[in-house]
Coordinates of N, CA, C and O in Angstrom, one line a residue:
X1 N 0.8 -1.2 0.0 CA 0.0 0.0 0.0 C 0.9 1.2 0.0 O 2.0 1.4 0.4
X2 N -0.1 2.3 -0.6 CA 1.0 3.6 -0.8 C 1.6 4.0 0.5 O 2.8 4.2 0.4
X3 N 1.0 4.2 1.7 CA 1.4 4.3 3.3 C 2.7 3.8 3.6 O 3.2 4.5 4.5
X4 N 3.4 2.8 3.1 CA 3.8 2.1 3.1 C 5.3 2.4 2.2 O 6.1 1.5 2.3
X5 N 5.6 3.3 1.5 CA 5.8 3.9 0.6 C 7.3 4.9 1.2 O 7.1 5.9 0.5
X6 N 8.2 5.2 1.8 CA 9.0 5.2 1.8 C 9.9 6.6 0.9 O 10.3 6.4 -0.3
X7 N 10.1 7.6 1.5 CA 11.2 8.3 0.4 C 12.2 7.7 0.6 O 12.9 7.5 -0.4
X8 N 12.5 7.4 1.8 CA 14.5 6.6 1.9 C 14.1 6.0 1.0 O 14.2 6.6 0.0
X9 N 13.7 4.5 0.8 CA 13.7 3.6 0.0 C 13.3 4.1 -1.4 O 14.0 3.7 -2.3
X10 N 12.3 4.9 -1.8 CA 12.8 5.4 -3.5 C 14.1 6.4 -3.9 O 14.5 6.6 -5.0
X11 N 14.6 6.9 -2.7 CA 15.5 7.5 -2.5 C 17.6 6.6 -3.0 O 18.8 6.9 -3.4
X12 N 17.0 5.6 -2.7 CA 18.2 4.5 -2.6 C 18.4 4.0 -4.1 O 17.3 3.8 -4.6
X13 N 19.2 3.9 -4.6 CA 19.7 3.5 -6.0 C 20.0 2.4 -5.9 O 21.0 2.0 -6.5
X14 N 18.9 1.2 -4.8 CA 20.1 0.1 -4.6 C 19.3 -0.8 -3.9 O 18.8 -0.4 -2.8
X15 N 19.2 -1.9 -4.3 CA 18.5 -3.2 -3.8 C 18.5 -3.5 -2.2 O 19.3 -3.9 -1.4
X16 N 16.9 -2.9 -1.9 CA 16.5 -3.2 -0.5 C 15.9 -4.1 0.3 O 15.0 -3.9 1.1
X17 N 16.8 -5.6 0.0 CA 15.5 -6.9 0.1 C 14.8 -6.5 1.4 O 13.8 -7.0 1.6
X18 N 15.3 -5.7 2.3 CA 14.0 -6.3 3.4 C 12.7 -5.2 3.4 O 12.1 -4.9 4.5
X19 N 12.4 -4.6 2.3 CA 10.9 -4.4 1.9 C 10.5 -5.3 1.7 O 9.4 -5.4 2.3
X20 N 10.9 -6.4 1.1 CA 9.8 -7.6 0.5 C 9.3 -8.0 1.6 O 8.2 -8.5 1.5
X21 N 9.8 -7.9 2.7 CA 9.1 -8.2 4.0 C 7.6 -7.4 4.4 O 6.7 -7.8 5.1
X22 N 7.8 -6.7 3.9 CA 6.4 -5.1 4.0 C 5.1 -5.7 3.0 O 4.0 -5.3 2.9
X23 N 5.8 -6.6 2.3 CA 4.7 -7.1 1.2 C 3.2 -7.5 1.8 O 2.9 -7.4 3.0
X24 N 2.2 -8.1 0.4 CA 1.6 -9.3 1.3 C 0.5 -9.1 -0.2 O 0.2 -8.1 -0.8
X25 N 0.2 -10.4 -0.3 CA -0.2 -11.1 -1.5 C -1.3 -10.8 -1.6 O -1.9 -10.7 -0.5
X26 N -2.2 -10.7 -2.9 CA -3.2 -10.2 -3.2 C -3.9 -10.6 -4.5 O -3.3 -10.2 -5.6
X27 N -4.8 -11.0 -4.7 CA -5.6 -11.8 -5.9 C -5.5 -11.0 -7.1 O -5.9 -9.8 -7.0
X28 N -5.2 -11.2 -8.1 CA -5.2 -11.0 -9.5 C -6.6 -9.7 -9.6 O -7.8 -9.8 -9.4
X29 N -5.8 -8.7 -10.1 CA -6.9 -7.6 -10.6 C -7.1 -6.9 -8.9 O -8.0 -6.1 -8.8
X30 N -6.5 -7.2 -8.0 CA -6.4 -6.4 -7.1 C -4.9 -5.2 -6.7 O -4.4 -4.6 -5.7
X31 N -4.7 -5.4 -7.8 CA -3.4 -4.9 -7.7 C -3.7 -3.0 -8.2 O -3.8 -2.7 -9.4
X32 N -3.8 -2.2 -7.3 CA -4.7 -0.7 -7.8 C -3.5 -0.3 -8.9 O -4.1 0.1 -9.9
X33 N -2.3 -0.2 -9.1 CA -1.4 0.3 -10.0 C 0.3 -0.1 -10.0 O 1.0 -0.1 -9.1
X34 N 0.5 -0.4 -11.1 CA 1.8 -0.8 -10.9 C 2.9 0.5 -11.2 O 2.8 1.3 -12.2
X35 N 3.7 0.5 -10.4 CA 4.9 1.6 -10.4 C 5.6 1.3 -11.5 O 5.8 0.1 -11.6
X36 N 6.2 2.5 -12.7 CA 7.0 2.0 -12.9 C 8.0 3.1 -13.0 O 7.5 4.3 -13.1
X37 N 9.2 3.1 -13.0 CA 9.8 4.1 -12.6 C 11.3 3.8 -12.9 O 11.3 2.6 -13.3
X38 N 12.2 4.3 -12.9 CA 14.0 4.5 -12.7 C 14.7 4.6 -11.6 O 14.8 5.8 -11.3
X39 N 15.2 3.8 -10.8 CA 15.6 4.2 -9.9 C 17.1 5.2 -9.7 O 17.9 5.3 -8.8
X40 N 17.0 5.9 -11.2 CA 18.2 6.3 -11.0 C 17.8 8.4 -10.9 O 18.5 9.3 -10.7
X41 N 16.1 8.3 -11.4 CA 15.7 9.5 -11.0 C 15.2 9.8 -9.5 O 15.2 9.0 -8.6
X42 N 14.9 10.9 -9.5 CA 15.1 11.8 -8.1 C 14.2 11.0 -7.1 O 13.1 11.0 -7.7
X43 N 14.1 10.6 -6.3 CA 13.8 9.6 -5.2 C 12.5 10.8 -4.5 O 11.3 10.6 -4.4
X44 N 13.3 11.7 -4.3 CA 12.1 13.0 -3.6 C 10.8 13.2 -3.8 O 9.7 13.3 -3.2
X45 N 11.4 13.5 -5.7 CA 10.2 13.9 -6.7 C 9.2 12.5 -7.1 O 8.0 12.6 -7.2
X46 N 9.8 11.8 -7.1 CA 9.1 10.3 -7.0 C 8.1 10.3 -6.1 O 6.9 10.6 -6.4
X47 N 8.5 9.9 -4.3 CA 7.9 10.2 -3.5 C 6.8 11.1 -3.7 O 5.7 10.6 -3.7
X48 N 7.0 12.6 -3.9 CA 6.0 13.7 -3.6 C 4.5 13.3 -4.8 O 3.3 13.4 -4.7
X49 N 5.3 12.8 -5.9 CA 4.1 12.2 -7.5 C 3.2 11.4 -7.0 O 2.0 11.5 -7.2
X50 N 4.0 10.3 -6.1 CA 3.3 9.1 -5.8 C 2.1 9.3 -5.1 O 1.0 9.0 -5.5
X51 N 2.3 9.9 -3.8 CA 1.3 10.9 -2.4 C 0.9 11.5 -3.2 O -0.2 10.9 -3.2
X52 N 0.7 12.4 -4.4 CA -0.7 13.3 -4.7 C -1.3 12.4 -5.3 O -2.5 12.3 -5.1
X53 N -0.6 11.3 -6.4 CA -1.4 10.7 -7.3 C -2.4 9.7 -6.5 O -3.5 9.4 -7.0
X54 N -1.8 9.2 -4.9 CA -2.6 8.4 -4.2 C -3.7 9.3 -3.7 O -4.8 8.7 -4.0
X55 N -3.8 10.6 -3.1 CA -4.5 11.2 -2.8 C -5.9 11.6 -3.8 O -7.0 11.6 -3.4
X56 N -5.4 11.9 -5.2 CA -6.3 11.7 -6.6 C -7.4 10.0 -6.3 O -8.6 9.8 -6.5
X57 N -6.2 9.3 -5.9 CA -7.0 7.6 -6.4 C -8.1 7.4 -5.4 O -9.1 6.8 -5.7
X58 N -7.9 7.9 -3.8 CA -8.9 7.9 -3.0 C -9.9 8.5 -2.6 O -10.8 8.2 -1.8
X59 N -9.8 9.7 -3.6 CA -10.9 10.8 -3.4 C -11.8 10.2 -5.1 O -13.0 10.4 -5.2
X60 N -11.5 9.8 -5.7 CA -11.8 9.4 -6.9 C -12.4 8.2 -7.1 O -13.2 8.0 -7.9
X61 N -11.8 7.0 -6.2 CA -12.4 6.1 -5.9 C -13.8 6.2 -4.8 O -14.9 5.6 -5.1
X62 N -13.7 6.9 -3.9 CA -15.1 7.1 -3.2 C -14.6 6.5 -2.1 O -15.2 6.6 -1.1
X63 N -13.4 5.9 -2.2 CA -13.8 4.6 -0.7 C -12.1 5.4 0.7 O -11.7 5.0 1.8
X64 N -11.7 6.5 -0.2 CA -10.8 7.0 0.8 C -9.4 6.0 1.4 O -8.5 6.2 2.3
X65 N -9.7 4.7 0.3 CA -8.1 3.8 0.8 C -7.2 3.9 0.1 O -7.1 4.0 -1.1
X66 N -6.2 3.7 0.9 CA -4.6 4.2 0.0 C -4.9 3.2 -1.1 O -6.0 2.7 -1.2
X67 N -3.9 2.8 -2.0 CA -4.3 2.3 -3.4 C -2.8 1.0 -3.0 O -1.8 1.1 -2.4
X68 N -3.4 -0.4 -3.9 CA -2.3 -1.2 -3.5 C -2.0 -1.0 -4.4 O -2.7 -0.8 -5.4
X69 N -0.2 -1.0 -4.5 CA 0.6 -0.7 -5.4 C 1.8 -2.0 -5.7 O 2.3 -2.8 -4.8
X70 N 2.1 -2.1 -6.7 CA 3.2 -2.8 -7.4 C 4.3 -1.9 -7.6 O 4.1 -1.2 -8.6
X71 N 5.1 -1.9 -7.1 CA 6.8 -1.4 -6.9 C 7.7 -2.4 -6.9 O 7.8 -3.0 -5.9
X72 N 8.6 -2.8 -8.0 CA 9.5 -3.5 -7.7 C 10.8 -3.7 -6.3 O 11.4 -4.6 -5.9
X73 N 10.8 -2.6 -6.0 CA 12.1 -2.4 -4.4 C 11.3 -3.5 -3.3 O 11.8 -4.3 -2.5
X74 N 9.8 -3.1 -3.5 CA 8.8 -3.8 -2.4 C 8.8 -5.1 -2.9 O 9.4 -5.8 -2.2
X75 N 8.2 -5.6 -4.0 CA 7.4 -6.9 -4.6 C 8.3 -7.9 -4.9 O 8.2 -9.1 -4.5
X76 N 9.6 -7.1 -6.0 CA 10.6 -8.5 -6.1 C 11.0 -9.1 -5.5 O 11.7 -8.2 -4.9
X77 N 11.3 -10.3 -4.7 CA 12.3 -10.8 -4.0 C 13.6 -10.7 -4.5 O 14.1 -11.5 -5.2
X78 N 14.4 -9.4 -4.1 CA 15.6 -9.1 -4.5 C 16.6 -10.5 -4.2 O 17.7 -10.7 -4.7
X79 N 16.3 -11.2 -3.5 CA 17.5 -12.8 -2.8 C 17.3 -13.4 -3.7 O 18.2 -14.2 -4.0
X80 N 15.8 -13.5 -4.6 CA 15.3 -14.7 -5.6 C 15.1 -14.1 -6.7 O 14.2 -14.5 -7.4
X81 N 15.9 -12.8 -7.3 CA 15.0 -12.3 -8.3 C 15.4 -13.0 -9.4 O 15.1 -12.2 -10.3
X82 N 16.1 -14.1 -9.9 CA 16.0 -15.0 -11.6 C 14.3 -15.5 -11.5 O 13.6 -15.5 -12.6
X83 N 13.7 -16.0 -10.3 CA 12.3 -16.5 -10.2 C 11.5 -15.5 -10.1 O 10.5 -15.8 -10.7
X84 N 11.5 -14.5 -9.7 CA 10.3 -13.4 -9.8 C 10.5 -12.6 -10.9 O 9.6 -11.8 -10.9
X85 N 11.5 -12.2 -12.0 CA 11.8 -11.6 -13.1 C 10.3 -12.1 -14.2 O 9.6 -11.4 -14.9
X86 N 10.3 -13.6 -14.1 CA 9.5 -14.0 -15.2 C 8.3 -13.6 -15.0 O 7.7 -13.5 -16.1
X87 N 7.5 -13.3 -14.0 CA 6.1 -13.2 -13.3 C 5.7 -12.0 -13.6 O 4.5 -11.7 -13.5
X88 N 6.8 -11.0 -14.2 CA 6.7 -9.3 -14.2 C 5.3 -9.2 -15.3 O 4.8 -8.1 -15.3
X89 N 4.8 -10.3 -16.2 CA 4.1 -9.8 -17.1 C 3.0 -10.0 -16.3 O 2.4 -9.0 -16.1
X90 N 2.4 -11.2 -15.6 CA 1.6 -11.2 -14.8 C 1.3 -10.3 -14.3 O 0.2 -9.7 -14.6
X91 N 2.2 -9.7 -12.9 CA 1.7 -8.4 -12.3 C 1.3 -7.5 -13.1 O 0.3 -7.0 -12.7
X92 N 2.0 -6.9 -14.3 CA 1.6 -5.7 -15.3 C -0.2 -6.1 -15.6 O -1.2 -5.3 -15.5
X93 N -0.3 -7.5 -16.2 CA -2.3 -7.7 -16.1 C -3.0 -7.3 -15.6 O -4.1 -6.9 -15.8
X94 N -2.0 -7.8 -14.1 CA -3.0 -8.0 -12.8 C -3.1 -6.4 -12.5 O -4.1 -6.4 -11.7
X95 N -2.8 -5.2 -12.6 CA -2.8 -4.2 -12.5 C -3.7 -3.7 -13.1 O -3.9 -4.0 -14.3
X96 N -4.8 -2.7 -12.1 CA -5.7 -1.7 -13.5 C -5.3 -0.8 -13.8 O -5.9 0.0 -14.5
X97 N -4.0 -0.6 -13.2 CA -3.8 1.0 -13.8 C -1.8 0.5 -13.8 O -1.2 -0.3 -13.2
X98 N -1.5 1.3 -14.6 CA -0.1 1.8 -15.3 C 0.3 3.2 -14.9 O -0.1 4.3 -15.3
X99 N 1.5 2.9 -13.5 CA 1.8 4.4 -13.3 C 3.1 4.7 -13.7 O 4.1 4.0 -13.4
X100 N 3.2 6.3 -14.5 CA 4.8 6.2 -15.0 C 5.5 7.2 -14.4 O 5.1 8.4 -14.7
X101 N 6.3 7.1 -13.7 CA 6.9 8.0 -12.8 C 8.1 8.4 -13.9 O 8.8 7.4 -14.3
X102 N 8.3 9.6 -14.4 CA 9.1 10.0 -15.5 C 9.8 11.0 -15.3 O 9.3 12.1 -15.2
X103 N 11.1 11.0 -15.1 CA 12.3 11.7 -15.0 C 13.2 11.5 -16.0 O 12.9 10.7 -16.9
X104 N 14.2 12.0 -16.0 CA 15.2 13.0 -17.1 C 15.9 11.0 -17.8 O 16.5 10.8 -18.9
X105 N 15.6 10.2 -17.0 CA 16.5 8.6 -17.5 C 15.2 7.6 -17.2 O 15.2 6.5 -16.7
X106 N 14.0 8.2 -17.8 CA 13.1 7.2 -17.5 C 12.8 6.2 -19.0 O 12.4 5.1 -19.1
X107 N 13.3 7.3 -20.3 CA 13.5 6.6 -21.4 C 14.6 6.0 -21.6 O 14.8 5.5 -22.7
X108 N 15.4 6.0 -20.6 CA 16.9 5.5 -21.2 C 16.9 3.9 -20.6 O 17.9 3.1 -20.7
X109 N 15.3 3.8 -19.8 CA 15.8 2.7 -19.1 C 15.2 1.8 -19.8 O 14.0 1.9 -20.1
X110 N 16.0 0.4 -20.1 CA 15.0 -0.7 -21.0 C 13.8 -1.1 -20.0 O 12.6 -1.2 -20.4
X111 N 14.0 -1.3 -19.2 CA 13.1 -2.0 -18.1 C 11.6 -0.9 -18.4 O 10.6 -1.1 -19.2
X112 N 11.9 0.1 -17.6 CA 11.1 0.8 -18.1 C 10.1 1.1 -19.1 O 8.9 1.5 -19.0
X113 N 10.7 0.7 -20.2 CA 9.7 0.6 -22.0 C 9.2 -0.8 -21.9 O 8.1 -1.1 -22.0
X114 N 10.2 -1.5 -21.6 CA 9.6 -3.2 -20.9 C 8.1 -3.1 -20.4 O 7.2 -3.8 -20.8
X115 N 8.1 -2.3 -19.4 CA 6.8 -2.0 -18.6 C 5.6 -1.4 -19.4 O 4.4 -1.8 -19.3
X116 N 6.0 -0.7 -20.0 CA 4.8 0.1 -20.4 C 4.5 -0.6 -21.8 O 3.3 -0.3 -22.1
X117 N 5.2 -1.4 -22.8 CA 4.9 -2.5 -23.7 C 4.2 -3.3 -23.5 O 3.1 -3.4 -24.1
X118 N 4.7 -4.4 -22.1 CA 3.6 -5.3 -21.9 C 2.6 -5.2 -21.4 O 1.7 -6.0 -21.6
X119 N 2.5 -3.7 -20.5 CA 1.2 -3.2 -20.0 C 0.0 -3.5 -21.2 O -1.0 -4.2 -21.1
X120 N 0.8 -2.4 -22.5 CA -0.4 -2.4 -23.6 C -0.6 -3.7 -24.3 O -1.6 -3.9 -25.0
X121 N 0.3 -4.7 -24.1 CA 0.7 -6.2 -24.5 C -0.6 -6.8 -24.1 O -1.5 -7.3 -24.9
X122 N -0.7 -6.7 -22.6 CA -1.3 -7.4 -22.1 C -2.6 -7.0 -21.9 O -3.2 -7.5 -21.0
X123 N -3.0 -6.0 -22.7 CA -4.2 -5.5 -22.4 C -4.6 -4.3 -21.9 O -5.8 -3.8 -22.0
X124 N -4.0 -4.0 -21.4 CA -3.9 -2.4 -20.6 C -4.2 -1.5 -22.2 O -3.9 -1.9 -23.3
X125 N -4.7 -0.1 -21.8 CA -5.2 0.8 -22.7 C -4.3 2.4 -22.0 O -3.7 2.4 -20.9
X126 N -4.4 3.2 -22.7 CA -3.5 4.0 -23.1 C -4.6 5.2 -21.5 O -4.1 6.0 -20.7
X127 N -5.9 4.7 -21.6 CA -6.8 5.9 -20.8 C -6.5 4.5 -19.2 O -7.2 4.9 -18.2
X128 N -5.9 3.5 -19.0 CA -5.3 3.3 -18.0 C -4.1 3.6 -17.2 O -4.1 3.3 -16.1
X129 N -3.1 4.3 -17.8 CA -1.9 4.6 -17.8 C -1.9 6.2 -17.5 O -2.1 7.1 -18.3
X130 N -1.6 6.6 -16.2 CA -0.9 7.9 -15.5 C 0.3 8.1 -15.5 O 1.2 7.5 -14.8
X131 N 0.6 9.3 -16.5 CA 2.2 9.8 -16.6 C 1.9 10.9 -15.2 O 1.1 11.8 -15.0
X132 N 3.0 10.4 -14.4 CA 3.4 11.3 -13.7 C 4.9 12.2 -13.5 O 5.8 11.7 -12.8
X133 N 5.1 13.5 -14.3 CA 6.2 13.7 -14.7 C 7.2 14.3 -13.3 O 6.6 15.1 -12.5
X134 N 8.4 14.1 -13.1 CA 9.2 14.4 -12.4 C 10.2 15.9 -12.2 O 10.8 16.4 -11.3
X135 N 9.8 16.2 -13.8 CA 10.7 17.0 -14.0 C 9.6 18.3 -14.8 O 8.4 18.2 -14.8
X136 N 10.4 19.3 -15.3 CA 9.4 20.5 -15.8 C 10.0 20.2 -17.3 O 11.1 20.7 -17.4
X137 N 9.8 19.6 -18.4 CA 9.8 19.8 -19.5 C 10.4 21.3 -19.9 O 10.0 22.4 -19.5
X138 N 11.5 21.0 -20.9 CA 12.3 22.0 -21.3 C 11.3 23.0 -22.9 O 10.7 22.4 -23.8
X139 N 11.4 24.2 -22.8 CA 10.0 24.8 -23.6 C 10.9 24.1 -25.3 O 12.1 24.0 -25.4
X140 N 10.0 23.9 -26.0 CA 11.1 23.5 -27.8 C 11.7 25.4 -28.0 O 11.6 26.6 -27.8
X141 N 12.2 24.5 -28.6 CA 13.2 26.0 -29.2 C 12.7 26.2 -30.4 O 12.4 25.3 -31.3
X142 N 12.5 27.7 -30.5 CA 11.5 27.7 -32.2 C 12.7 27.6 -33.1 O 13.8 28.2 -32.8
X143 N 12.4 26.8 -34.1 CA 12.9 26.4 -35.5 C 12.0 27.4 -36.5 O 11.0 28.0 -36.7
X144 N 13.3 27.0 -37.1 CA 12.7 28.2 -38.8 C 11.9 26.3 -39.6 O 12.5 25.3 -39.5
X145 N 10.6 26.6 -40.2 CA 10.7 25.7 -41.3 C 11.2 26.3 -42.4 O 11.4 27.5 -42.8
X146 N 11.2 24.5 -43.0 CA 12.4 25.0 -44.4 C 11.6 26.0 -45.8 O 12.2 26.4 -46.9
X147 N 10.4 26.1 -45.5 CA 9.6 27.2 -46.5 C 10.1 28.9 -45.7 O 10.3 29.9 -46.3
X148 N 10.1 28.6 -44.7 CA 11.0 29.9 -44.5 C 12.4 30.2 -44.7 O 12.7 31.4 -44.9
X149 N 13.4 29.2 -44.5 CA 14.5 29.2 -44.8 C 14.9 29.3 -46.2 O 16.0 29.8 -46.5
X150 N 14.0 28.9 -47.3 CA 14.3 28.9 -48.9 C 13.4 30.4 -49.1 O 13.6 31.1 -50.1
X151 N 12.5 30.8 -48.3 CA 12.3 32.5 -48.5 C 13.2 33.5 -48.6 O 13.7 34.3 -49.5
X152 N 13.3 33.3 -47.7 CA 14.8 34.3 -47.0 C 16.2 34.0 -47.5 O 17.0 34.8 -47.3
X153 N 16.7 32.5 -48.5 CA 17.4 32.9 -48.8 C 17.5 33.6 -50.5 O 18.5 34.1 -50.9

């Protein structure tokens, strides 16, 4: 559950098996959203996305309960992870929602596109999937098109 949720630990760039201990198992399609994220972006800004986005899911759901979440730091068994790697498509099913926690190395990460592939792979739709961005998008820089550039020259 989001409560449960931790800045130290999204904070850490580094395998914390004894979350898996915080776990606790839950039937298929109860899973409210699966995290998916980088752990090499800002831990803080993560945290802070995560708390509003839960605050959205309980005033929106009606029922005021934190949302169960799928986070790899929590879910995998980091001591066993060659046996829980394969299961990753399952949990993505078992999820009704797709959350993308997006910072400056969120596309650089394969895992990451991994996630949001089999999401749509497996059924998931595009009006399931919350980008939650990390960062402030840099504004585009205006460009000449090339009908103006062959004017002017």
């Amino acid at each position: 559950r989001l409560d449960q949720v931790t800045e130290e630990a999204l904070k850490a760039d580094r395998f914390m098996p004894e979350l898996f201990s915080q776990t606790k198992p839950v039937m298929i399609g109860d899973i409210d959203a699966f995290i998916s994220h980088s752990w090499a972006d800002d831990g803080e800004r993560k945290y802070h996305q995560l708390r509003a986005w839960g605050r959205r899911f309980a005033k929106e759901s009606g029922s005021g309960r934190q949302p169960r979440l799928w986070i790899d730091k929590w879910c995998l068994d980091q001591k066993n992870i060659a046996d829980a790697l394969p299961c990753l498509p399952i949990f993505l099913g078992a999820s009704q929602e797709l959350v993308l926690l997006i910072g400056p190395t969120f596309v650089t990460r394969l895992w990451c596109v991994i996630e949001l592939f089999t999401f749509l792979h497996m059924g998931g739709s595009a009006d399931r999937i919350s980008v939650l961005m990390l960062f402030q998008p840099a504004p585009p820089k205006p460009t000449r098109s090339l009908a103006t550039a062959a004017i002017e020259t």
